[in-house]
């Protein structure tokens, strides 16, 4: 961290006088992603970096307005729930794929039936496994059948379930789609160098979609793994847009207000501490005692960590969910930062001198170290174990982790079923195994009545807080850095919509 | 000679096999590959599906056997991450790394050998001190920092060279300098030490006494003998550069095999990792072998062994 700060400082000092190259003139927006995409085929990619590509090139049947939250038609114009497990879509007529193929019911039926087939091995099965399949009613009417009632169905149809051209995909398959992607979206793909570089250009025939037409002529997306190099390219005029810039670098760039705009927005990802309440890792361990878990809650000054390290528009959350998610009830029991109370609770639980425990984390090491600092302060001596995500997850599934710092991005889904439904329904990562909560959350995940769902999630979040099963920490945030010529307003779901980019 | 080569090949195969087995086991210990493939946000159902699809639930030794069986027939499998044949993926990346490695070692040798010779010929002179300074600085500064400084100067300030990518020869200039500079100090110090030792030997004194020109003594008689350990070192450095150019490739976004290896470890992309280990170890063995041949040519006494 210190070294990076030093490096950025050096770069900024030396570069401050350099004039910017204008990319507005040639109408090409240059941006970078840090991670190599495994594939640009939406169904064979699990990286967040792929989302911007997906939403730019393909469309779903629906579209959720990121500001109002309103659900609108996209490739569909109307939709009706026939019953809890059937929804009928009237499709938009006159839409053409980038290769000229006309869009109709056959494309929807083909795409959905292809992705739900486990033999085709799409990468994130949970994105599609809630559907049973699709059937054609007529050329512009389809029915999507669900396996069971699934409340966030519309959110999935507005985000990760995008429509492919049936004839083209049948011919080229995932490997062809990965090198020459064809969609209906606001941008068409001119060139793909897998993992390295993608060139997109505005789709002149784009229909009147709620996404809006592309406002820049071309977009070039490069993979540059090192953030310092990205910053250098920004100075060089080689990039117009950076994403996920660490707080310290963003702060320095923001000070150079004659050249760049730094915009910060919340992300849907939240951080939390998991504790082995059910005693699976250690049946008599300290984490099984409610007072110890409450002591941990009181021991940590979450606001101080947000102010000093997480920064940006992040906020402390009292329930383990992002405030923009449906069902996220933050009006639960809160635990103030009170180290004295924490020590007293530990003593009441039978640990007047504290105890020693292995503390696990897989990302954001400085945050994890800050958390441990607070725990050590009240007598909980933590041995730090920093592992790769895969290794830590495996350890947790094997019930070998009594306490850990975790984060979850909910696949950008604005519904708590994507987080509470994931961790409190008795699965291998459920440390509470509270039958009452399991019942509520399972029920909330299988009914469609919004009021009833909200009530069930509220009950669950209230009990999670009372029992201190988790210590919810904070929402994450994202720093976007834009050259002065670029006009872009980020949204709180961390989804970059390419059609929103414009020149000033 | 044929027996010698066959023995060396057999040994090379054994080394490659051992390395591949160790790396296979280590990667399995690094965590469930299914989690790495399914991604950080994957649900337990996703992970179970991946386990089933890739057969990760089978014993490790069975999976290794399967891999080895296919590898023998030239099939290195598909990358778990990119879902394309590993050979296809590596071919492209290896070209970049090979280019970078060759440029860098050429630059390193072109700078280090003359400088080492000059330093040895003029001990404690200005040039000797400069060589020592260069060597200390070269080893002390981290390559990513050096890379970024070069980017700031040549890419941002002077706008002469690109900061990232591998499209043209110009993209290779800065990474070559960084990687080459990294290899320079060791080669230079060894050249200097070797030359100093040789220059104080009897046959050089004799050559000088016979009235041979200094240039002839230095290059024809002294350097030929002093360079033998340098050749071995350069071979090791070259092997090291192929696998170890990760930092340089990351800083300059070169998308080479070194960076791919690093990323494949992080992603638990076993087939890619295994193939790269096999290729890197083969290159390493090949370079060492070539160095032995070159040394035997340089010094006929070595041909006996």
PDB file of C-alpha atoms in Angstrom, chain A residues 8-276:
ATOM      1  CA  UNK A   8       1.504   6.858  -7.700  1.00  0.00           C
ATOM      2  CA  UNK A   9       2.921   9.982  -6.135  1.00  0.00           C
ATOM      3  CA  UNK A  10       6.001   9.758  -8.319  1.00  0.00           C
ATOM      4  CA  UNK A  11       3.936   9.130 -11.439  1.00  0.00           C
ATOM      5  CA  UNK A  12       1.551  11.954 -10.706  1.00  0.00           C
ATOM      6  CA  UNK A  13       4.297  14.445  -9.948  1.00  0.00           C
ATOM      7  CA  UNK A  14       6.138  13.663 -13.141  1.00  0.00           C
ATOM      8  CA  UNK A  15       3.052  13.493 -15.272  1.00  0.00           C
ATOM      9  CA  UNK A  16       1.081  16.442 -14.071  1.00  0.00           C
ATOM     10  CA  UNK A  17       2.343  18.823 -16.720  1.00  0.00           C
ATOM     11  CA  UNK A  18       1.661  16.557 -19.678  1.00  0.00           C
ATOM     12  CA  UNK A  19      -1.229  17.600 -21.934  1.00  0.00           C
ATOM     13  CA  UNK A  20      -4.043  15.127 -22.552  1.00  0.00           C
ATOM     14  CA  UNK A  21      -4.545  13.369 -25.871  1.00  0.00           C
ATOM     15  CA  UNK A  22      -8.045  13.852 -27.127  1.00  0.00           C
ATOM     16  CA  UNK A  23      -9.935  10.713 -28.027  1.00  0.00           C
ATOM     17  CA  UNK A  24     -13.163  12.578 -28.569  1.00  0.00           C
ATOM     18  CA  UNK A  25     -11.793  13.633 -31.956  1.00  0.00           C
ATOM     19  CA  UNK A  26     -11.489  10.077 -33.271  1.00  0.00           C
ATOM     20  CA  UNK A  27     -14.668   8.999 -31.415  1.00  0.00           C
ATOM     21  CA  UNK A  28     -13.014   5.983 -29.762  1.00  0.00           C
ATOM     22  CA  UNK A  29     -13.464   5.502 -26.044  1.00  0.00           C
ATOM     23  CA  UNK A  30     -10.559   3.567 -24.549  1.00  0.00           C
ATOM     24  CA  UNK A  31     -11.046   1.649 -21.316  1.00  0.00           C
ATOM     25  CA  UNK A  32      -9.270  -1.079 -19.403  1.00  0.00           C
ATOM     26  CA  UNK A  33     -10.223  -4.049 -17.279  1.00  0.00           C
ATOM     27  CA  UNK A  34      -7.872  -5.688 -14.805  1.00  0.00           C
ATOM     28  CA  UNK A  35      -8.928  -9.276 -15.238  1.00  0.00           C
ATOM     29  CA  UNK A  36      -8.611 -11.446 -18.330  1.00  0.00           C
ATOM     30  CA  UNK A  37     -12.046 -12.666 -19.335  1.00  0.00           C
ATOM     31  CA  UNK A  38     -12.310 -16.411 -19.718  1.00  0.00           C
ATOM     32  CA  UNK A  39     -14.739 -15.908 -22.587  1.00  0.00           C
ATOM     33  CA  UNK A  40     -16.898 -13.105 -23.884  1.00  0.00           C
ATOM     34  CA  UNK A  41     -19.746 -15.580 -24.389  1.00  0.00           C
ATOM     35  CA  UNK A  42     -22.062 -14.451 -21.592  1.00  0.00           C
ATOM     36  CA  UNK A  43     -22.926 -17.997 -20.564  1.00  0.00           C
ATOM     37  CA  UNK A  44     -19.313 -19.097 -20.254  1.00  0.00           C
ATOM     38  CA  UNK A  45     -18.037 -16.206 -18.200  1.00  0.00           C
ATOM     39  CA  UNK A  46     -18.308 -15.653 -14.470  1.00  0.00           C
ATOM     40  CA  UNK A  47     -16.188 -12.501 -14.101  1.00  0.00           C
ATOM     41  CA  UNK A  48     -17.700  -9.138 -13.261  1.00  0.00           C
ATOM     42  CA  UNK A  49     -15.557  -7.652 -16.023  1.00  0.00           C
ATOM     43  CA  UNK A  50     -17.679  -9.631 -18.471  1.00  0.00           C
ATOM     44  CA  UNK A  51     -20.873  -7.920 -17.383  1.00  0.00           C
ATOM     45  CA  UNK A  52     -20.090  -4.668 -19.172  1.00  0.00           C
ATOM     46  CA  UNK A  53     -19.347  -6.542 -22.366  1.00  0.00           C
ATOM     47  CA  UNK A  54     -22.505  -8.635 -22.049  1.00  0.00           C
ATOM     48  CA  UNK A  55     -24.845  -5.723 -21.438  1.00  0.00           C
ATOM     49  CA  UNK A  56     -23.339  -3.759 -24.294  1.00  0.00           C
ATOM     50  CA  UNK A  57     -23.557  -6.522 -26.889  1.00  0.00           C
ATOM     51  CA  UNK A  58     -26.681  -8.468 -25.933  1.00  0.00           C
ATOM     52  CA  UNK A  59     -30.134  -7.737 -24.589  1.00  0.00           C
ATOM     53  CA  UNK A  60     -32.414  -9.520 -22.186  1.00  0.00           C
ATOM     54  CA  UNK A  61     -36.167  -9.749 -22.447  1.00  0.00           C
ATOM     55  CA  UNK A  62     -36.494  -7.151 -19.693  1.00  0.00           C
ATOM     56  CA  UNK A  63     -34.558  -4.150 -18.422  1.00  0.00           C
ATOM     57  CA  UNK A  64     -34.422  -2.796 -14.903  1.00  0.00           C
ATOM     58  CA  UNK A  65     -34.005   0.966 -14.753  1.00  0.00           C
ATOM     59  CA  UNK A  66     -30.985   1.344 -12.464  1.00  0.00           C
ATOM     60  CA  UNK A  67     -32.193   4.640 -11.049  1.00  0.00           C
ATOM     61  CA  UNK A  68     -35.916   4.138 -10.509  1.00  0.00           C
ATOM     62  CA  UNK A  69     -35.736   0.361 -10.102  1.00  0.00           C
ATOM     63  CA  UNK A  70     -38.673   0.076 -12.493  1.00  0.00           C
ATOM     64  CA  UNK A  71     -38.871  -3.038 -14.659  1.00  0.00           C
ATOM     65  CA  UNK A  72     -39.289  -2.252 -18.359  1.00  0.00           C
ATOM     66  CA  UNK A  73     -39.621  -4.294 -21.512  1.00  0.00           C
ATOM     67  CA  UNK A  74     -36.480  -4.721 -23.594  1.00  0.00           C
ATOM     68  CA  UNK A  75     -36.637  -7.495 -26.204  1.00  0.00           C
ATOM     69  CA  UNK A  76     -40.113  -8.128 -24.813  1.00  0.00           C
ATOM     70  CA  UNK A  77     -42.760  -5.424 -24.890  1.00  0.00           C
ATOM     71  CA  UNK A  78     -45.232  -6.986 -22.472  1.00  0.00           C
ATOM     72  CA  UNK A  79     -45.151  -9.815 -20.010  1.00  0.00           C
ATOM     73  CA  UNK A  80     -47.820 -11.545 -17.975  1.00  0.00           C
ATOM     74  CA  UNK A  81     -47.473 -14.050 -15.157  1.00  0.00           C
ATOM     75  CA  UNK A  82     -49.894 -16.824 -16.086  1.00  0.00           C
ATOM     76  CA  UNK A  83     -49.260 -18.482 -12.729  1.00  0.00           C
ATOM     77  CA  UNK A  84     -46.365 -18.713 -10.224  1.00  0.00           C
ATOM     78  CA  UNK A  85     -44.253 -20.761 -12.596  1.00  0.00           C
ATOM     79  CA  UNK A  86     -45.222 -19.484 -16.052  1.00  0.00           C
ATOM     80  CA  UNK A  87     -44.632 -16.113 -17.627  1.00  0.00           C
ATOM     81  CA  UNK A  88     -45.691 -15.144 -21.121  1.00  0.00           C
ATOM     82  CA  UNK A  89     -43.743 -12.585 -23.152  1.00  0.00           C
ATOM     83  CA  UNK A  90     -44.856 -10.593 -26.182  1.00  0.00           C
ATOM     84  CA  UNK A  91     -41.700  -9.977 -28.170  1.00  0.00           C
ATOM     85  CA  UNK A  92     -40.618  -6.814 -29.894  1.00  0.00           C
ATOM     86  CA  UNK A  93     -40.972  -7.025 -33.666  1.00  0.00           C
ATOM     87  CA  UNK A  94     -38.507  -5.738 -36.217  1.00  0.00           C
ATOM     88  CA  UNK A  95     -35.390  -6.319 -34.109  1.00  0.00           C
ATOM     89  CA  UNK A  96     -32.345  -7.637 -35.958  1.00  0.00           C
ATOM     90  CA  UNK A  97     -29.185  -9.261 -34.663  1.00  0.00           C
ATOM     91  CA  UNK A  98     -25.848  -7.745 -35.664  1.00  0.00           C
ATOM     92  CA  UNK A  99     -25.508 -10.293 -38.473  1.00  0.00           C
ATOM     93  CA  UNK A 100     -28.900  -9.417 -39.926  1.00  0.00           C
ATOM     94  CA  UNK A 101     -30.745 -12.425 -38.484  1.00  0.00           C
ATOM     95  CA  UNK A 102     -34.258 -11.426 -37.407  1.00  0.00           C
ATOM     96  CA  UNK A 103     -35.139 -11.773 -33.732  1.00  0.00           C
ATOM     97  CA  UNK A 104     -38.225 -13.806 -32.906  1.00  0.00           C
ATOM     98  CA  UNK A 105     -39.656 -16.451 -30.593  1.00  0.00           C
ATOM     99  CA  UNK A 106     -37.348 -19.163 -31.980  1.00  0.00           C
ATOM    100  CA  UNK A 107     -34.324 -17.297 -30.652  1.00  0.00           C
ATOM    101  CA  UNK A 108     -35.765 -17.065 -27.137  1.00  0.00           C
ATOM    102  CA  UNK A 109     -36.849 -20.706 -27.097  1.00  0.00           C
ATOM    103  CA  UNK A 110     -33.480 -21.849 -28.429  1.00  0.00           C
ATOM    104  CA  UNK A 111     -31.416 -19.730 -26.026  1.00  0.00           C
ATOM    105  CA  UNK A 112     -33.323 -20.684 -22.891  1.00  0.00           C
ATOM    106  CA  UNK A 113     -33.609 -24.365 -23.720  1.00  0.00           C
ATOM    107  CA  UNK A 114     -29.903 -24.425 -24.559  1.00  0.00           C
ATOM    108  CA  UNK A 115     -28.709 -22.789 -21.349  1.00  0.00           C
ATOM    109  CA  UNK A 116     -30.906 -24.773 -18.965  1.00  0.00           C
ATOM    110  CA  UNK A 117     -29.578 -28.045 -20.353  1.00  0.00           C
ATOM    111  CA  UNK A 118     -26.866 -29.101 -17.865  1.00  0.00           C
ATOM    112  CA  UNK A 119     -25.039 -30.955 -20.681  1.00  0.00           C
ATOM    113  CA  UNK A 120     -24.156 -27.600 -22.214  1.00  0.00           C
ATOM    114  CA  UNK A 121     -22.303 -26.691 -19.050  1.00  0.00           C
ATOM    115  CA  UNK A 122     -22.919 -22.983 -18.761  1.00  0.00           C
ATOM    116  CA  UNK A 123     -20.560 -21.491 -16.243  1.00  0.00           C
ATOM    117  CA  UNK A 124     -22.922 -20.094 -13.617  1.00  0.00           C
ATOM    118  CA  UNK A 125     -25.761 -22.593 -13.463  1.00  0.00           C
ATOM    119  CA  UNK A 126     -27.612 -20.660 -10.728  1.00  0.00           C
ATOM    120  CA  UNK A 127     -28.210 -17.884 -13.233  1.00  0.00           C
ATOM    121  CA  UNK A 128     -30.344 -20.197 -15.339  1.00  0.00           C
ATOM    122  CA  UNK A 129     -31.208 -23.312 -13.332  1.00  0.00           C
ATOM    123  CA  UNK A 130     -34.402 -21.742 -11.984  1.00  0.00           C
ATOM    124  CA  UNK A 131     -35.947 -22.069 -15.462  1.00  0.00           C
ATOM    125  CA  UNK A 132     -37.385 -25.307 -16.770  1.00  0.00           C
ATOM    126  CA  UNK A 133     -37.423 -24.151 -20.376  1.00  0.00           C
ATOM    127  CA  UNK A 134     -39.262 -22.024 -22.910  1.00  0.00           C
ATOM    128  CA  UNK A 135     -41.962 -22.757 -25.467  1.00  0.00           C
ATOM    129  CA  UNK A 136     -43.152 -20.911 -28.532  1.00  0.00           C
ATOM    130  CA  UNK A 137     -46.751 -19.723 -28.661  1.00  0.00           C
ATOM    131  CA  UNK A 138     -46.419 -17.900 -31.955  1.00  0.00           C
ATOM    132  CA  UNK A 139     -43.629 -16.062 -33.786  1.00  0.00           C
ATOM    133  CA  UNK A 140     -43.628 -13.209 -31.290  1.00  0.00           C
ATOM    134  CA  UNK A 141     -44.996 -14.854 -28.164  1.00  0.00           C
ATOM    135  CA  UNK A 142     -43.113 -17.203 -25.839  1.00  0.00           C
ATOM    136  CA  UNK A 143     -43.708 -18.748 -22.468  1.00  0.00           C
ATOM    137  CA  UNK A 144     -40.913 -19.243 -19.984  1.00  0.00           C
ATOM    138  CA  UNK A 145     -41.571 -22.074 -17.548  1.00  0.00           C
ATOM    139  CA  UNK A 146     -39.984 -22.131 -14.108  1.00  0.00           C
ATOM    140  CA  UNK A 147     -39.087 -25.150 -12.043  1.00  0.00           C
ATOM    141  CA  UNK A 148     -40.677 -23.602  -8.955  1.00  0.00           C
ATOM    142  CA  UNK A 149     -41.850 -20.150  -7.918  1.00  0.00           C
ATOM    143  CA  UNK A 150     -38.784 -17.904  -8.099  1.00  0.00           C
ATOM    144  CA  UNK A 151     -39.270 -14.302  -6.959  1.00  0.00           C
ATOM    145  CA  UNK A 152     -36.167 -12.730  -8.577  1.00  0.00           C
ATOM    146  CA  UNK A 153     -37.010 -14.258 -11.997  1.00  0.00           C
ATOM    147  CA  UNK A 154     -37.560 -10.862 -13.622  1.00  0.00           C
ATOM    148  CA  UNK A 155     -34.236  -9.569 -12.281  1.00  0.00           C
ATOM    149  CA  UNK A 156     -32.408 -12.475 -13.903  1.00  0.00           C
ATOM    150  CA  UNK A 157     -34.272 -11.953 -17.176  1.00  0.00           C
ATOM    151  CA  UNK A 158     -33.226  -8.317 -17.064  1.00  0.00           C
ATOM    152  CA  UNK A 159     -29.562  -9.027 -16.409  1.00  0.00           C
ATOM    153  CA  UNK A 160     -27.772 -12.327 -16.945  1.00  0.00           C
ATOM    154  CA  UNK A 161     -30.233 -14.139 -19.208  1.00  0.00           C
ATOM    155  CA  UNK A 162     -29.558 -12.586 -22.617  1.00  0.00           C
ATOM    156  CA  UNK A 163     -30.858 -13.685 -25.998  1.00  0.00           C
ATOM    157  CA  UNK A 164     -28.721 -15.322 -28.670  1.00  0.00           C
ATOM    158  CA  UNK A 165     -29.441 -15.758 -32.391  1.00  0.00           C
ATOM    159  CA  UNK A 166     -30.579 -19.375 -32.732  1.00  0.00           C
ATOM    160  CA  UNK A 167     -29.295 -20.076 -36.237  1.00  0.00           C
ATOM    161  CA  UNK A 168     -25.881 -18.493 -35.647  1.00  0.00           C
ATOM    162  CA  UNK A 169     -25.326 -20.092 -32.223  1.00  0.00           C
ATOM    163  CA  UNK A 170     -26.389 -23.518 -33.472  1.00  0.00           C
ATOM    164  CA  UNK A 171     -23.744 -23.156 -36.168  1.00  0.00           C
ATOM    165  CA  UNK A 172     -20.806 -21.676 -34.240  1.00  0.00           C
ATOM    166  CA  UNK A 173     -21.440 -22.684 -30.621  1.00  0.00           C
ATOM    167  CA  UNK A 174     -19.718 -21.172 -27.576  1.00  0.00           C
ATOM    168  CA  UNK A 175     -16.270 -21.079 -29.194  1.00  0.00           C
ATOM    169  CA  UNK A 176     -17.599 -19.176 -32.217  1.00  0.00           C
ATOM    170  CA  UNK A 177     -19.582 -16.812 -30.025  1.00  0.00           C
ATOM    171  CA  UNK A 178     -16.414 -16.195 -28.004  1.00  0.00           C
ATOM    172  CA  UNK A 179     -14.473 -15.019 -31.031  1.00  0.00           C
ATOM    173  CA  UNK A 180     -17.227 -13.393 -33.087  1.00  0.00           C
ATOM    174  CA  UNK A 181     -20.076 -12.452 -30.772  1.00  0.00           C
ATOM    175  CA  UNK A 182     -23.443 -11.589 -32.323  1.00  0.00           C
ATOM    176  CA  UNK A 183     -26.209  -9.953 -30.326  1.00  0.00           C
ATOM    177  CA  UNK A 184     -28.934  -7.373 -30.615  1.00  0.00           C
ATOM    178  CA  UNK A 185     -27.315  -4.852 -28.256  1.00  0.00           C
ATOM    179  CA  UNK A 186     -26.349  -1.196 -28.689  1.00  0.00           C
ATOM    180  CA  UNK A 187     -22.788  -2.221 -29.606  1.00  0.00           C
ATOM    181  CA  UNK A 188     -21.534  -4.726 -32.176  1.00  0.00           C
ATOM    182  CA  UNK A 189     -18.233  -6.476 -31.835  1.00  0.00           C
ATOM    183  CA  UNK A 190     -15.587  -5.674 -34.449  1.00  0.00           C
ATOM    184  CA  UNK A 191     -12.671  -7.595 -33.010  1.00  0.00           C
ATOM    185  CA  UNK A 192     -11.896  -9.994 -30.176  1.00  0.00           C
ATOM    186  CA  UNK A 193      -8.406 -10.931 -29.065  1.00  0.00           C
ATOM    187  CA  UNK A 194      -9.318 -13.391 -26.299  1.00  0.00           C
ATOM    188  CA  UNK A 195      -8.282 -12.169 -22.877  1.00  0.00           C
ATOM    189  CA  UNK A 196      -6.484  -9.130 -24.300  1.00  0.00           C
ATOM    190  CA  UNK A 197      -8.477  -6.674 -26.346  1.00  0.00           C
ATOM    191  CA  UNK A 198     -12.003  -6.113 -27.603  1.00  0.00           C
ATOM    192  CA  UNK A 199     -13.199  -3.553 -30.130  1.00  0.00           C
ATOM    193  CA  UNK A 200     -16.835  -2.553 -30.273  1.00  0.00           C
ATOM    194  CA  UNK A 201     -18.696  -0.088 -32.445  1.00  0.00           C
ATOM    195  CA  UNK A 202     -22.121   1.512 -32.219  1.00  0.00           C
ATOM    196  CA  UNK A 203     -24.972  -0.528 -33.681  1.00  0.00           C
ATOM    197  CA  UNK A 204     -26.599   1.948 -36.099  1.00  0.00           C
ATOM    198  CA  UNK A 205     -29.747  -0.193 -36.366  1.00  0.00           C
ATOM    199  CA  UNK A 206     -30.351  -0.462 -32.626  1.00  0.00           C
ATOM    200  CA  UNK A 207     -34.019  -0.438 -31.798  1.00  0.00           C
ATOM    201  CA  UNK A 208     -35.733   1.905 -29.389  1.00  0.00           C
ATOM    202  CA  UNK A 209     -34.628   0.075 -26.258  1.00  0.00           C
ATOM    203  CA  UNK A 210     -34.742   1.493 -22.715  1.00  0.00           C
ATOM    204  CA  UNK A 211     -30.952   1.057 -22.726  1.00  0.00           C
ATOM    205  CA  UNK A 212     -30.724   3.832 -25.277  1.00  0.00           C
ATOM    206  CA  UNK A 213     -28.581   3.997 -28.384  1.00  0.00           C
ATOM    207  CA  UNK A 214     -24.807   4.090 -28.229  1.00  0.00           C
ATOM    208  CA  UNK A 215     -23.554   7.644 -27.893  1.00  0.00           C
ATOM    209  CA  UNK A 216     -19.903   7.011 -28.705  1.00  0.00           C
ATOM    210  CA  UNK A 217     -18.765   5.607 -32.055  1.00  0.00           C
ATOM    211  CA  UNK A 218     -16.286   2.994 -30.894  1.00  0.00           C
ATOM    212  CA  UNK A 219     -15.117   1.461 -27.633  1.00  0.00           C
ATOM    213  CA  UNK A 220     -11.835  -0.336 -27.134  1.00  0.00           C
ATOM    214  CA  UNK A 221     -11.493  -2.479 -24.022  1.00  0.00           C
ATOM    215  CA  UNK A 222      -7.985  -3.628 -23.100  1.00  0.00           C
ATOM    216  CA  UNK A 223      -6.850  -5.945 -20.323  1.00  0.00           C
ATOM    217  CA  UNK A 224      -4.151  -4.220 -18.286  1.00  0.00           C
ATOM    218  CA  UNK A 225      -3.570  -6.169 -15.086  1.00  0.00           C
ATOM    219  CA  UNK A 226      -1.507  -3.571 -13.239  1.00  0.00           C
ATOM    220  CA  UNK A 227      -3.402  -0.557 -11.918  1.00  0.00           C
ATOM    221  CA  UNK A 228      -0.264   1.639 -12.030  1.00  0.00           C
ATOM    222  CA  UNK A 229       0.058   0.914 -15.753  1.00  0.00           C
ATOM    223  CA  UNK A 230      -3.606   1.781 -16.208  1.00  0.00           C
ATOM    224  CA  UNK A 231      -2.965   5.108 -14.485  1.00  0.00           C
ATOM    225  CA  UNK A 232       0.074   5.667 -16.721  1.00  0.00           C
ATOM    226  CA  UNK A 233      -2.054   4.978 -19.809  1.00  0.00           C
ATOM    227  CA  UNK A 234      -4.638   7.412 -18.500  1.00  0.00           C
ATOM    228  CA  UNK A 235      -1.966  10.121 -18.331  1.00  0.00           C
ATOM    229  CA  UNK A 236      -0.682   9.087 -21.702  1.00  0.00           C
ATOM    230  CA  UNK A 237      -4.099   9.564 -23.271  1.00  0.00           C
ATOM    231  CA  UNK A 238      -4.216   5.818 -23.993  1.00  0.00           C
ATOM    232  CA  UNK A 239      -7.221   5.349 -21.706  1.00  0.00           C
ATOM    233  CA  UNK A 240     -10.293   7.453 -21.029  1.00  0.00           C
ATOM    234  CA  UNK A 241     -11.892   5.404 -18.305  1.00  0.00           C
ATOM    235  CA  UNK A 242     -10.608   3.447 -15.310  1.00  0.00           C
ATOM    236  CA  UNK A 243     -12.694   1.282 -13.049  1.00  0.00           C
ATOM    237  CA  UNK A 244     -12.102  -0.104  -9.544  1.00  0.00           C
ATOM    238  CA  UNK A 245      -9.312   2.355  -8.788  1.00  0.00           C
ATOM    239  CA  UNK A 246      -8.045   1.895  -5.207  1.00  0.00           C
ATOM    240  CA  UNK A 247      -9.050   4.678  -2.807  1.00  0.00           C
ATOM    241  CA  UNK A 248      -5.544   6.120  -2.303  1.00  0.00           C
ATOM    242  CA  UNK A 249      -4.890   6.439  -6.042  1.00  0.00           C
ATOM    243  CA  UNK A 250      -8.376   7.799  -6.700  1.00  0.00           C
ATOM    244  CA  UNK A 251      -7.874  10.483  -4.056  1.00  0.00           C
ATOM    245  CA  UNK A 252      -4.691  11.685  -5.726  1.00  0.00           C
ATOM    246  CA  UNK A 253      -6.232  11.659  -9.174  1.00  0.00           C
ATOM    247  CA  UNK A 254      -9.219  13.592  -7.857  1.00  0.00           C
ATOM    248  CA  UNK A 255      -6.888  16.348  -6.712  1.00  0.00           C
ATOM    249  CA  UNK A 256      -5.823  16.858 -10.326  1.00  0.00           C
ATOM    250  CA  UNK A 257      -9.213  18.279 -11.177  1.00  0.00           C
ATOM    251  CA  UNK A 258      -8.104  19.925 -14.387  1.00  0.00           C
ATOM    252  CA  UNK A 259      -7.625  16.573 -16.090  1.00  0.00           C
ATOM    253  CA  UNK A 260      -9.809  13.868 -14.599  1.00  0.00           C
ATOM    254  CA  UNK A 261     -13.143  13.310 -12.930  1.00  0.00           C
ATOM    255  CA  UNK A 262     -13.206  10.775 -10.133  1.00  0.00           C
ATOM    256  CA  UNK A 263     -16.650   9.418  -9.399  1.00  0.00           C
ATOM    257  CA  UNK A 264     -17.398   7.125  -6.522  1.00  0.00           C
ATOM    258  CA  UNK A 265     -20.464   4.916  -6.308  1.00  0.00           C
ATOM    259  CA  UNK A 266     -21.588   2.207  -3.954  1.00  0.00           C
ATOM    260  CA  UNK A 267     -21.277  -1.399  -4.970  1.00  0.00           C
ATOM    261  CA  UNK A 268     -23.695  -4.167  -4.156  1.00  0.00           C
ATOM    262  CA  UNK A 269     -20.874  -6.141  -2.463  1.00  0.00           C
ATOM    263  CA  UNK A 270     -20.934  -6.223   1.323  1.00  0.00           C
ATOM    264  CA  UNK A 271     -18.383  -7.373   3.899  1.00  0.00           C
ATOM    265  CA  UNK A 272     -19.180  -9.439   6.989  1.00  0.00           C
ATOM    266  CA  UNK A 273     -17.652 -11.662   9.636  1.00  0.00           C
ATOM    267  CA  UNK A 274     -18.841 -15.254   9.805  1.00  0.00           C
ATOM    268  CA  UNK A 275     -18.820 -17.102  13.117  1.00  0.00           C
ATOM    269  CA  UNK A 276     -19.208 -20.781  13.888  1.00  0.00           C
TER     270      UNK A 276
END
